[in-house]
Coordinates of C-alpha atoms in Angstrom, one line a residue:
Chain A
M1 CA -69.7 0.4 -55.3
T2 CA -72.2 -0.2 -52.7
E3 CA -75.2 -2.7 -54.1
I4 CA -78.4 -0.6 -54.3
P5 CA -81.5 -2.8 -55.0
K6 CA -83.3 -1.7 -58.3
N7 CA -86.7 -1.2 -56.4
H8 CA -85.4 1.2 -54.1
P9 CA -87.5 4.4 -54.5
R10 CA -84.3 6.6 -54.7
Y11 CA -82.4 4.1 -57.0
E12 CA -81.6 6.5 -59.6
S13 CA -80.3 9.3 -57.3
L14 CA -78.4 6.9 -54.9
M15 CA -76.7 5.1 -57.9
A16 CA -75.6 8.8 -59.3
R17 CA -74.4 9.4 -55.8
E18 CA -72.4 6.1 -55.9
Q19 CA -71.0 6.8 -59.4
I20 CA -69.8 10.2 -58.3
T21 CA -68.3 9.0 -55.4
A22 CA -66.3 6.0 -57.4
G23 CA -65.4 8.8 -59.8
V24 CA -63.8 10.4 -56.7
E25 CA -62.1 7.3 -56.0
T26 CA -60.8 6.7 -59.3
G27 CA -59.3 10.3 -59.6
I28 CA -61.7 11.3 -62.4
T29 CA -64.1 13.3 -60.2
S30 CA -62.8 16.2 -58.1
R31 CA -63.9 16.7 -54.4
Q32 CA -65.6 19.6 -55.6
G33 CA -67.7 17.6 -58.1
L34 CA -69.2 15.9 -55.1
I35 CA -70.6 19.4 -53.6
A36 CA -71.8 20.1 -57.4
Q37 CA -73.7 16.7 -57.2
G38 CA -75.1 17.6 -54.1
R39 CA -76.5 20.8 -55.5
G40 CA -77.6 19.0 -58.5
E41 CA -79.5 16.4 -56.3
A42 CA -81.5 19.3 -54.5
F43 CA -82.6 21.0 -57.6
D44 CA -83.6 17.5 -59.3
Y45 CA -85.6 16.7 -56.2
L46 CA -87.5 20.3 -56.9
I47 CA -88.0 19.6 -60.3
G48 CA -89.4 16.1 -59.5
E49 CA -86.7 14.0 -60.7
K50 CA -88.0 13.6 -63.9
T51 CA -87.6 15.0 -67.6
I52 CA -90.2 17.9 -67.6
E53 CA -91.9 18.8 -71.1
S54 CA -90.0 21.8 -71.5
A55 CA -86.7 20.0 -70.8
D56 CA -87.8 17.3 -73.4
Y57 CA -88.4 20.2 -76.1
A58 CA -84.9 21.7 -74.9
E59 CA -83.3 18.1 -75.8
A60 CA -85.1 18.1 -79.0
V61 CA -83.7 21.4 -80.2
A62 CA -80.3 20.8 -78.8
V63 CA -80.4 17.5 -80.9
C64 CA -81.3 19.7 -84.1
L65 CA -78.3 22.1 -83.3
L66 CA -75.7 19.3 -83.0
L67 CA -76.9 18.1 -86.2
L68 CA -76.7 21.3 -88.0
A69 CA -73.4 22.3 -86.5
E70 CA -70.4 22.2 -89.0
K71 CA -68.0 21.7 -85.7
P72 CA -69.8 20.4 -82.8
V73 CA -67.9 19.6 -79.6
I74 CA -69.1 17.9 -76.5
S75 CA -67.1 19.2 -73.5
V76 CA -66.8 16.3 -70.8
N77 CA -65.8 17.2 -67.1
G78 CA -65.2 14.9 -64.2
N79 CA -69.0 14.5 -63.2
A80 CA -70.2 14.1 -66.8
A81 CA -67.6 11.3 -67.2
A82 CA -68.4 9.5 -64.0
L83 CA -72.3 9.8 -64.7
A84 CA -72.7 9.0 -68.2
P85 CA -69.5 8.1 -70.1
A86 CA -71.2 5.7 -72.6
E87 CA -74.1 8.0 -73.5
L88 CA -71.5 10.7 -74.0
V89 CA -69.7 8.9 -76.4
V90 CA -72.8 7.4 -78.3
L91 CA -74.2 11.0 -78.6
A92 CA -70.8 12.4 -80.0
Q93 CA -70.8 9.2 -82.4
L94 CA -74.4 9.9 -83.8
T95 CA -74.2 13.7 -84.2
G96 CA -70.6 13.7 -85.5
A97 CA -69.2 15.7 -82.5
K98 CA -65.8 15.7 -81.0
L99 CA -65.4 15.0 -77.6
E100 CA -63.2 17.2 -75.3
V101 CA -62.2 16.9 -71.7
N102 CA -62.6 20.3 -70.1
L103 CA -62.0 20.5 -66.6
F104 CA -62.6 23.5 -64.1
H105 CA -60.3 22.0 -61.6
R106 CA -57.8 20.8 -64.4
T107 CA -55.0 18.6 -63.6
E108 CA -53.2 16.9 -66.5
E109 CA -53.7 13.7 -64.5
R110 CA -57.5 14.0 -64.3
V111 CA -57.6 14.8 -68.0
K112 CA -55.7 11.7 -69.0
K113 CA -58.1 9.5 -66.8
I114 CA -61.2 10.8 -68.3
I115 CA -59.9 10.2 -71.7
D116 CA -59.2 6.8 -70.9
V117 CA -62.7 6.3 -69.4
L118 CA -64.3 7.8 -72.6
K119 CA -62.0 5.4 -74.8
E120 CA -62.9 2.5 -72.7
N121 CA -66.5 3.3 -73.4
G122 CA -65.9 3.4 -77.3
A123 CA -64.7 6.8 -78.2
D124 CA -62.1 6.5 -81.0
A125 CA -60.4 10.1 -80.3
V126 CA -60.8 12.6 -77.5
L127 CA -59.5 15.9 -77.3
G128 CA -58.0 17.8 -74.2
E129 CA -54.5 16.8 -73.6
N130 CA -53.2 19.6 -75.9
A131 CA -55.3 22.4 -74.6
E132 CA -54.0 26.0 -74.7
K133 CA -55.0 29.2 -73.0
L134 CA -57.4 30.4 -75.5
L135 CA -60.4 31.6 -73.5
P136 CA -60.2 35.1 -71.7
L137 CA -60.1 33.5 -68.3
D138 CA -57.6 33.1 -65.6
H139 CA -55.0 30.3 -65.5
E140 CA -56.3 26.6 -65.9
R141 CA -59.8 27.7 -66.7
A142 CA -58.7 29.4 -69.8
K143 CA -57.3 26.0 -71.6
V144 CA -59.2 24.5 -74.4
E145 CA -58.0 22.7 -77.6
R146 CA -57.7 24.8 -80.9
E147 CA -59.1 22.0 -82.8
G148 CA -61.9 21.4 -80.5
I149 CA -64.0 24.1 -78.3
Y150 CA -62.0 26.9 -79.7
E151 CA -63.0 26.2 -83.2
A152 CA -66.5 24.8 -82.5
D153 CA -69.6 26.4 -83.8
V154 CA -71.7 24.6 -81.2
V155 CA -70.6 23.5 -77.9
F156 CA -72.4 21.0 -75.5
V157 CA -71.6 21.6 -72.0
S158 CA -72.9 19.9 -68.9
L159 CA -72.5 21.3 -65.4
E160 CA -70.5 24.0 -66.7
D161 CA -69.2 27.0 -64.5
G162 CA -71.0 30.5 -65.5
D163 CA -67.8 32.2 -66.4
R164 CA -66.7 29.6 -68.8
C165 CA -70.1 29.3 -70.5
K166 CA -70.3 33.3 -70.9
A167 CA -66.9 33.2 -72.4
L168 CA -68.0 30.7 -74.7
T169 CA -71.0 32.7 -75.7
D170 CA -69.1 35.6 -76.1
M171 CA -66.8 34.1 -78.8
K172 CA -70.2 33.6 -80.7
K173 CA -70.6 29.9 -80.2
L174 CA -74.0 28.4 -79.7
V175 CA -74.0 26.7 -76.3
I176 CA -76.1 24.0 -75.1
A177 CA -76.0 23.5 -71.3
V178 CA -77.3 20.8 -69.1
D179 CA -77.9 22.5 -65.6
L180 CA -80.8 21.6 -63.2
N181 CA -80.4 25.2 -61.7
P182 CA -82.8 27.2 -64.3
L183 CA -81.5 30.3 -62.5
S184 CA -77.8 29.7 -62.6
R185 CA -75.7 32.1 -64.8
T186 CA -74.9 29.1 -66.8
A187 CA -78.4 28.3 -67.4
Q188 CA -79.1 32.0 -68.3
T189 CA -76.1 32.5 -70.7
A190 CA -76.4 29.4 -72.7
H191 CA -78.6 29.4 -75.8
V192 CA -80.3 25.9 -75.3
T193 CA -80.6 25.2 -71.4
I194 CA -81.4 21.4 -70.8
V195 CA -82.9 21.7 -67.3
D196 CA -82.5 18.0 -66.5
N197 CA -80.3 15.3 -65.0
L198 CA -77.7 14.7 -67.5
K199 CA -78.5 10.7 -67.0
R200 CA -81.9 11.4 -68.2
A201 CA -81.1 13.9 -70.7
L202 CA -78.6 11.9 -72.6
P203 CA -80.5 8.8 -73.3
N204 CA -83.4 11.1 -74.3
M205 CA -81.3 12.8 -76.9
I206 CA -79.8 9.7 -78.3
D207 CA -83.3 8.2 -78.8
M208 CA -84.4 11.4 -80.6
I209 CA -81.5 11.4 -83.1
S210 CA -83.5 9.1 -85.5
E211 CA -86.4 11.3 -85.4
F212 CA -84.2 14.3 -86.7
R213 CA -81.3 13.1 -88.6
N214 CA -83.1 12.8 -92.0
M215 CA -85.0 16.1 -91.8
E216 CA -83.8 18.8 -94.3
E217 CA -81.3 21.2 -93.0
E218 CA -84.3 24.1 -93.6
D219 CA -86.4 22.4 -91.3
L220 CA -84.0 21.8 -88.6
W221 CA -83.3 25.6 -88.6
E222 CA -86.8 26.2 -88.5
I223 CA -87.0 24.2 -85.2
V224 CA -84.1 26.0 -83.5
N225 CA -84.9 29.2 -84.7
A226 CA -88.6 28.9 -83.4
Y227 CA -86.9 28.2 -80.0
D228 CA -87.1 30.6 -77.0
N229 CA -84.7 29.6 -74.1
N230 CA -86.6 31.9 -71.8
V231 CA -89.7 29.9 -72.1
V232 CA -87.9 26.7 -71.0
L233 CA -86.2 28.6 -68.3
I234 CA -89.5 30.0 -67.1
D235 CA -91.1 26.6 -67.2
A236 CA -88.7 25.2 -65.2
V237 CA -89.0 27.8 -62.5
E238 CA -92.5 27.3 -62.3
T239 CA -92.3 23.6 -62.3
I240 CA -90.3 24.1 -59.0
K241 CA -92.9 26.4 -57.5
E242 CA -95.6 24.0 -58.5
N243 CA -93.6 21.1 -56.9
L244 CA -93.0 23.0 -53.6
T245 CA -96.5 23.9 -53.3
A246 CA -97.6 20.2 -53.8
K247 CA -95.0 19.0 -51.3
Q248 CA -96.1 21.8 -48.7
N249 CA -99.8 20.6 -49.1
E250 CA -98.8 17.1 -48.7
V251 CA -96.9 18.0 -45.4
L252 CA -100.1 19.9 -44.2
G253 CA -102.1 17.0 -45.2
I254 CA -104.4 19.1 -47.4
E255 CA -104.6 16.8 -50.2
D256 CA -103.3 13.7 -48.6
G257 CA -104.8 10.5 -47.1
P258 CA -105.2 9.8 -43.7
D259 CA -101.8 8.2 -43.3
Q260 CA -100.1 11.3 -43.3
N261 CA -102.4 13.0 -40.8
N262 CA -102.2 9.8 -38.6
D263 CA -98.5 10.3 -38.6
R264 CA -98.7 13.8 -37.5
S265 CA -100.7 12.8 -34.3
K266 CA -97.9 10.6 -33.2
R267 CA -95.4 13.5 -32.9
E268 CA -96.8 14.7 -29.6
P269 CA -94.2 16.2 -27.5
R270 CA -93.6 15.0 -24.0
K271 CA -94.3 17.8 -21.7
Q272 CA -97.0 20.0 -24.0
S273 CA -100.0 18.5 -25.5
R274 CA -98.9 20.1 -28.8
I275 CA -96.7 22.8 -29.7
Q276 CA -99.1 25.3 -31.0
R277 CA -99.4 28.8 -32.6
N278 CA -100.5 31.7 -30.6
P279 CA -99.8 34.8 -32.4
E280 CA -100.0 37.2 -29.3
I281 CA -97.3 35.1 -27.4
A282 CA -95.4 34.5 -30.4
R283 CA -95.0 38.3 -30.8
K284 CA -93.0 38.3 -27.4
V285 CA -90.4 36.2 -29.0
M286 CA -90.0 38.3 -32.1
M287 CA -87.5 40.7 -30.6
R288 CA -85.6 41.0 -33.8
G289 CA -88.2 43.0 -35.7
G290 CA -90.4 40.9 -38.1
D291 CA -94.1 40.4 -37.8
L292 CA -94.6 37.8 -40.3
M293 CA -95.6 35.2 -38.1
M294 CA -98.3 37.3 -37.0
E295 CA -100.6 37.7 -40.3
Chain B
M1 CA -57.0 25.8 -47.2
T2 CA -57.3 28.0 -50.2
E3 CA -57.2 31.7 -49.3
I4 CA -60.4 33.4 -50.1
P5 CA -60.7 37.4 -50.0
K6 CA -63.4 38.6 -47.4
N7 CA -64.9 40.8 -49.7
H8 CA -65.7 38.1 -52.2
P9 CA -69.5 38.1 -52.9
R10 CA -69.9 34.4 -52.1
Y11 CA -67.3 34.5 -49.3
E12 CA -69.5 32.8 -46.6
S13 CA -70.5 30.0 -49.1
L14 CA -66.8 29.4 -50.3
M15 CA -65.5 29.3 -46.8
A16 CA -67.9 26.8 -45.9
R17 CA -67.0 24.8 -48.7
E18 CA -63.3 25.0 -48.0
Q19 CA -64.0 23.9 -44.3
I20 CA -65.8 21.0 -45.3
T21 CA -63.3 20.0 -47.8
A22 CA -60.8 20.3 -45.1
G23 CA -63.0 18.2 -43.0
V24 CA -62.7 15.4 -45.6
E25 CA -58.9 15.8 -45.6
T26 CA -58.7 15.6 -41.9
G27 CA -61.0 12.6 -41.7
I28 CA -63.9 14.2 -39.7
T29 CA -66.4 14.6 -42.7
S30 CA -67.5 11.7 -44.8
R31 CA -67.8 12.0 -48.9
Q32 CA -71.4 11.9 -48.3
G33 CA -70.9 15.0 -46.3
L34 CA -70.0 16.7 -49.3
I35 CA -72.8 15.9 -51.2
A36 CA -74.9 16.9 -48.2
Q37 CA -73.1 20.2 -48.3
G38 CA -73.9 20.6 -51.7
R39 CA -77.7 20.1 -51.3
G40 CA -77.5 22.3 -48.4
E41 CA -75.7 25.1 -50.8
A42 CA -78.5 24.8 -53.2
F43 CA -81.4 25.4 -50.6
D44 CA -79.4 28.1 -48.9
Y45 CA -79.1 29.9 -52.2
L46 CA -82.9 29.5 -52.8
I47 CA -83.7 31.0 -49.1
G48 CA -81.5 33.7 -49.9
E49 CA -78.4 33.1 -48.2
K50 CA -79.6 34.8 -44.9
T51 CA -81.5 34.2 -41.7
I52 CA -85.2 34.6 -42.6
E53 CA -87.5 35.8 -40.0
S54 CA -89.4 32.7 -39.3
A55 CA -86.1 30.9 -38.9
D56 CA -84.9 33.6 -36.6
Y57 CA -88.1 32.9 -34.6
A58 CA -87.6 29.0 -34.6
E59 CA -84.1 29.8 -33.4
A60 CA -85.4 31.6 -30.4
V61 CA -88.0 28.9 -29.7
A62 CA -84.9 26.6 -29.9
V63 CA -82.8 28.7 -27.4
C64 CA -86.0 28.4 -24.9
L65 CA -86.3 24.9 -25.3
L66 CA -82.5 24.1 -24.5
L67 CA -82.9 26.3 -21.7
L68 CA -86.0 24.4 -20.2
A69 CA -84.7 20.8 -20.9
E70 CA -83.5 18.6 -17.9
K71 CA -81.3 16.7 -20.0
P72 CA -80.4 18.4 -23.3
V73 CA -78.1 16.9 -25.9
I74 CA -76.5 18.6 -28.9
S75 CA -75.8 16.0 -31.4
V76 CA -72.7 16.6 -33.6
N77 CA -71.8 15.0 -36.9
G78 CA -69.1 15.3 -39.2
N79 CA -70.5 18.5 -41.4
A80 CA -71.3 20.2 -38.1
A81 CA -68.0 19.6 -36.6
A82 CA -66.3 20.9 -39.6
L83 CA -68.4 24.0 -40.1
A84 CA -69.0 25.5 -36.6
P85 CA -67.0 23.5 -33.9
A86 CA -66.5 26.3 -31.6
E87 CA -69.9 27.6 -32.0
L88 CA -71.5 24.1 -30.9
V89 CA -69.1 23.9 -27.8
V90 CA -70.3 27.5 -26.7
L91 CA -74.0 26.8 -27.2
A92 CA -73.5 23.4 -25.1
Q93 CA -71.7 25.4 -22.3
L94 CA -74.3 28.0 -22.2
T95 CA -77.3 25.8 -22.2
G96 CA -76.1 23.1 -20.1
A97 CA -76.3 20.9 -23.0
K98 CA -74.2 17.7 -23.6
L99 CA -72.4 17.2 -26.5
E100 CA -72.6 13.5 -28.4
V101 CA -70.9 12.6 -31.7
N102 CA -73.7 10.9 -33.5
L103 CA -72.6 9.8 -37.4
F104 CA -74.8 8.5 -40.2
H105 CA -71.6 6.8 -41.8
R106 CA -69.9 5.7 -38.4
T107 CA -66.7 4.7 -38.0
E108 CA -65.1 4.8 -34.5
E109 CA -61.9 6.5 -36.0
R110 CA -64.3 9.4 -37.1
V111 CA -66.0 9.7 -33.7
K112 CA -62.5 10.0 -31.9
K113 CA -61.3 12.7 -34.7
I114 CA -64.3 14.8 -34.1
I115 CA -64.3 14.4 -30.2
D116 CA -60.9 15.9 -30.5
V117 CA -61.8 18.6 -32.6
L118 CA -64.7 19.6 -30.1
K119 CA -62.2 19.4 -27.3
E120 CA -59.8 21.6 -29.0
N121 CA -62.5 24.0 -29.4
G122 CA -63.2 24.0 -25.6
A123 CA -65.5 21.2 -24.8
D124 CA -64.6 19.4 -21.5
A125 CA -66.5 16.1 -22.1
V126 CA -67.9 14.7 -25.6
L127 CA -70.0 11.8 -25.6
G128 CA -70.2 9.0 -28.6
E129 CA -67.3 6.6 -28.2
N130 CA -69.6 4.3 -25.7
A131 CA -72.2 4.3 -28.2
E132 CA -74.7 1.4 -27.8
K133 CA -77.4 0.1 -30.1
L134 CA -80.3 1.9 -28.5
L135 CA -82.2 3.3 -31.5
P136 CA -84.8 1.1 -33.4
L137 CA -82.8 1.5 -36.7
D138 CA -80.2 -1.0 -38.8
H139 CA -76.6 -1.3 -37.6
E140 CA -74.5 1.6 -37.0
R141 CA -77.3 3.9 -37.2
A142 CA -78.9 2.6 -34.2
K143 CA -75.8 3.8 -32.0
V144 CA -76.3 6.5 -29.4
E145 CA -75.0 6.6 -25.9
R146 CA -77.2 5.9 -22.9
E147 CA -76.2 8.7 -20.9
G148 CA -76.5 10.9 -23.8
I149 CA -79.1 11.1 -26.5
Y150 CA -80.9 7.8 -25.4
E151 CA -82.0 9.6 -22.0
A152 CA -82.1 13.1 -23.3
D153 CA -85.7 15.1 -23.3
V154 CA -84.5 17.7 -26.0
V155 CA -82.1 16.8 -28.8
F156 CA -80.6 19.2 -31.0
V157 CA -79.6 17.8 -34.4
S158 CA -78.1 19.3 -37.5
L159 CA -78.3 18.1 -40.9
E160 CA -79.8 15.0 -39.7
D161 CA -80.9 11.8 -41.7
G162 CA -84.9 11.3 -41.7
D163 CA -85.1 8.1 -40.1
R164 CA -83.0 9.0 -37.1
C165 CA -85.1 12.3 -36.5
K166 CA -88.2 10.1 -36.3
A167 CA -86.7 7.4 -34.2
L168 CA -86.2 10.2 -31.8
T169 CA -89.3 12.0 -31.8
D170 CA -90.9 8.3 -31.7
M171 CA -88.9 8.1 -28.4
K172 CA -91.0 11.2 -27.2
K173 CA -88.2 13.5 -27.4
L174 CA -88.4 17.1 -28.5
V175 CA -86.2 17.3 -31.4
I176 CA -84.8 20.6 -32.6
A177 CA -83.3 20.3 -36.4
V178 CA -81.2 22.4 -38.4
D179 CA -82.3 21.8 -42.1
L180 CA -82.1 24.0 -45.2
N181 CA -84.8 21.8 -46.9
P182 CA -88.2 22.8 -45.4
L183 CA -89.7 19.8 -46.9
S184 CA -87.4 17.2 -45.8
R185 CA -88.2 14.2 -43.6
T186 CA -86.3 15.6 -40.9
A187 CA -87.7 18.9 -41.3
Q188 CA -91.1 17.6 -41.2
T189 CA -90.7 15.3 -38.4
A190 CA -88.7 17.7 -36.1
H191 CA -90.7 19.9 -33.2
V192 CA -88.7 22.9 -34.1
T193 CA -87.2 23.2 -37.4
I194 CA -84.4 25.8 -37.9
V195 CA -84.6 26.5 -42.0
D196 CA -81.0 28.1 -41.7
N197 CA -77.6 27.5 -42.3
L198 CA -76.1 26.1 -39.4
K199 CA -73.2 28.7 -39.6
R200 CA -75.6 31.4 -39.2
A201 CA -77.9 29.9 -36.7
L202 CA -75.5 28.9 -34.1
P203 CA -74.2 32.4 -33.5
N204 CA -77.7 33.7 -33.5
M205 CA -78.8 31.2 -31.1
I206 CA -75.7 32.0 -28.7
D207 CA -76.5 35.7 -29.1
M208 CA -80.0 35.3 -28.0
I209 CA -79.1 33.1 -24.7
S210 CA -78.6 36.1 -22.6
E211 CA -82.2 37.4 -23.6
F212 CA -83.8 34.3 -22.3
R213 CA -81.7 32.8 -19.5
N214 CA -83.1 35.0 -16.7
M215 CA -86.7 34.2 -17.8
E216 CA -89.1 32.4 -15.4
E217 CA -89.6 28.9 -16.7
E218 CA -93.5 29.4 -17.0
D219 CA -92.6 32.2 -19.6
L220 CA -90.1 30.0 -21.4
W221 CA -92.9 27.4 -21.7
E222 CA -95.4 30.1 -23.0
I223 CA -93.0 30.9 -25.8
V224 CA -92.7 27.0 -26.6
N225 CA -96.4 26.0 -26.4
A226 CA -97.0 29.2 -28.6
Y227 CA -94.9 27.8 -31.3
D228 CA -96.3 26.3 -34.5
N229 CA -93.7 24.5 -36.6
N230 CA -96.0 24.3 -39.7
V231 CA -95.9 28.1 -39.7
V232 CA -92.1 28.2 -39.9
L233 CA -92.1 25.4 -42.7
I234 CA -94.7 27.4 -44.8
D235 CA -92.8 30.4 -44.2
A236 CA -89.5 29.1 -45.6
V237 CA -91.5 27.3 -48.7
E238 CA -93.0 30.7 -49.3
T239 CA -89.6 32.4 -49.0
I240 CA -88.2 30.0 -51.5
K241 CA -91.1 30.6 -53.9
E242 CA -90.8 34.2 -53.7
N243 CA -87.1 34.3 -54.3
L244 CA -87.6 32.0 -57.4
T245 CA -89.9 34.5 -58.8
A246 CA -87.7 37.5 -58.0
K247 CA -84.8 35.8 -59.5
Q248 CA -86.9 34.7 -62.6
N249 CA -88.1 38.5 -63.1
E250 CA -84.5 39.6 -62.6
V251 CA -83.4 37.0 -65.5
L252 CA -86.1 38.4 -67.5
G253 CA -85.1 41.9 -67.0
I254 CA -88.6 42.8 -65.6
E255 CA -87.7 44.7 -62.6
D256 CA -83.9 45.2 -63.6
G257 CA -82.1 48.2 -64.7
P258 CA -80.4 48.6 -68.0
D259 CA -77.4 46.4 -67.4
Q260 CA -79.2 43.1 -67.3
N261 CA -81.2 43.9 -70.6
N262 CA -77.8 45.0 -72.2
D263 CA -76.1 41.9 -71.5
R264 CA -78.9 40.1 -73.0
S265 CA -78.4 41.6 -76.2
K266 CA -74.5 40.5 -76.2
R267 CA -76.0 36.8 -76.5
E268 CA -76.6 36.8 -80.3
P269 CA -76.0 33.6 -81.8
R270 CA -73.9 33.6 -84.8
K271 CA -76.3 32.1 -87.5
Q272 CA -79.5 33.5 -86.4
S273 CA -80.5 37.1 -85.2
R274 CA -81.9 35.4 -82.0
I275 CA -83.2 32.0 -80.8
Q276 CA -86.9 33.3 -80.5
R277 CA -90.1 31.6 -79.8
N278 CA -92.8 30.7 -82.4
P279 CA -95.5 28.6 -81.0
E280 CA -96.5 27.1 -84.3
I281 CA -93.3 25.9 -85.5
A282 CA -92.2 24.7 -81.9
R283 CA -95.3 22.5 -81.8
K284 CA -93.7 20.3 -84.5
V285 CA -91.1 19.6 -82.1
M286 CA -93.2 18.6 -79.3
M287 CA -93.3 15.0 -80.6
R288 CA -93.6 13.6 -77.1
G289 CA -96.8 14.9 -76.1
G290 CA -97.1 18.1 -74.0
D291 CA -98.4 21.5 -75.3
L292 CA -97.3 23.6 -72.4
M293 CA -94.9 25.6 -74.5
M294 CA -97.7 26.8 -76.4
E295 CA -99.8 28.5 -74.0

């Protein structure tokens, strides 16, 4: 793994990238997992690379649900195992959930390797090797363990495929999903969608357990019943829009100090004093319809 | 390469993913390139997976600049070579630009492999093997060819690192950048930022060349001088915000047909009629500050 100084401004993001790349090298993460990590990075950047309040709320509700569940299962894929194996094991232990390795690009070798990683991180038992085709999906994607996800009442999934998430909710399971894209099918289909980086969500959830574990079941249900996932999804989308506007203003120097503006003046091109806007002439080049530059 | 049916709704995106994965297998794309592809996918999804009008405009201005340039160079990295090798060669041939392989994670082996790929796609000469440390950057990232990027007046880069893009503009080169994140440092630093998928931008630019190649230099400069990159960046950000709002409305069923709404009713969880919102009770769970759920 490349050494990254802890004070690097993008330390967390770069570390995660190193972990996923290392996961590919050891065979627990697929190449598709690298692309998924990139998609996640983009949405995390847009969400501000921090746990927003609505995600914190969803994480609290998720903890309540896991504590209430009779047969909770935490589903683990290659990316999750590369990013936060110890946290997944601790969350399972503190909530009484089973761990099940559940891969989109399933190979028996990867299942075994991920089970080993979880056991190295303290897990006693990990399901996944005895998966059968129990979900109404094609081929390998249909495979889950009868004693695990198939019989679960609450399933925690991270970075899950939309079809599989929907198959679980169709089976009347309550699904908690960690997904940085608030508009993904998984995010829309799950009952509790945590729009947060798994590496921030898990420690936060683990911290919260002590606040909820001694509460009455009735009170936990009250919290869960009061929850509206749409509010969380809308808040995440609104946060992204606000962050886009803020970054846009920063780029335009609207709210920023003189540094940003000075920088801009350094960008003088060689042959013209400045590439500027002139709607009339720009119009000439808009041959393919479109007049949006002219407003 | 996996066979993907042409009528698949996400054909283009899945094909690009296959091409990048194949690029890793043949050694022309790095693992970091897979993560970069994922980031690109996320922004392409947000931009609507089509060439927006402002990107079309930027592509036209980029063609004008390449035709005007005395020493234009098209910089090629591992992702670009995997995604659109033939289009890069044709763009270079039709604009008289040199091709230079220019890698962020440089290895001589990858440089050679990418040169081979471009030659297989019709390129006569490709620079990159005789790169020297000529940019004010650390180590391998400083390497460009003296006869190529170092002496160029206009450089076309795709999926470029922010530091390197800035090094080029600091050297008073005019930089055209293809970058799907309109707020990236590369997007902000380049003179002409094409916020579009490289696989859509290149064929579009190639199509445009015949419209511009017989124009007077003076008229081409008029188009270039009239251009304001900020307008293009702002339009891309606004498009993303609009698309987020549209997708959000779709999720909430605000503008959508009954299908979407019916689907929603299928998501009844087992133990409660519906996970709903009740601000008073939700407040109890907001232990970590924050009242944004209460509005």
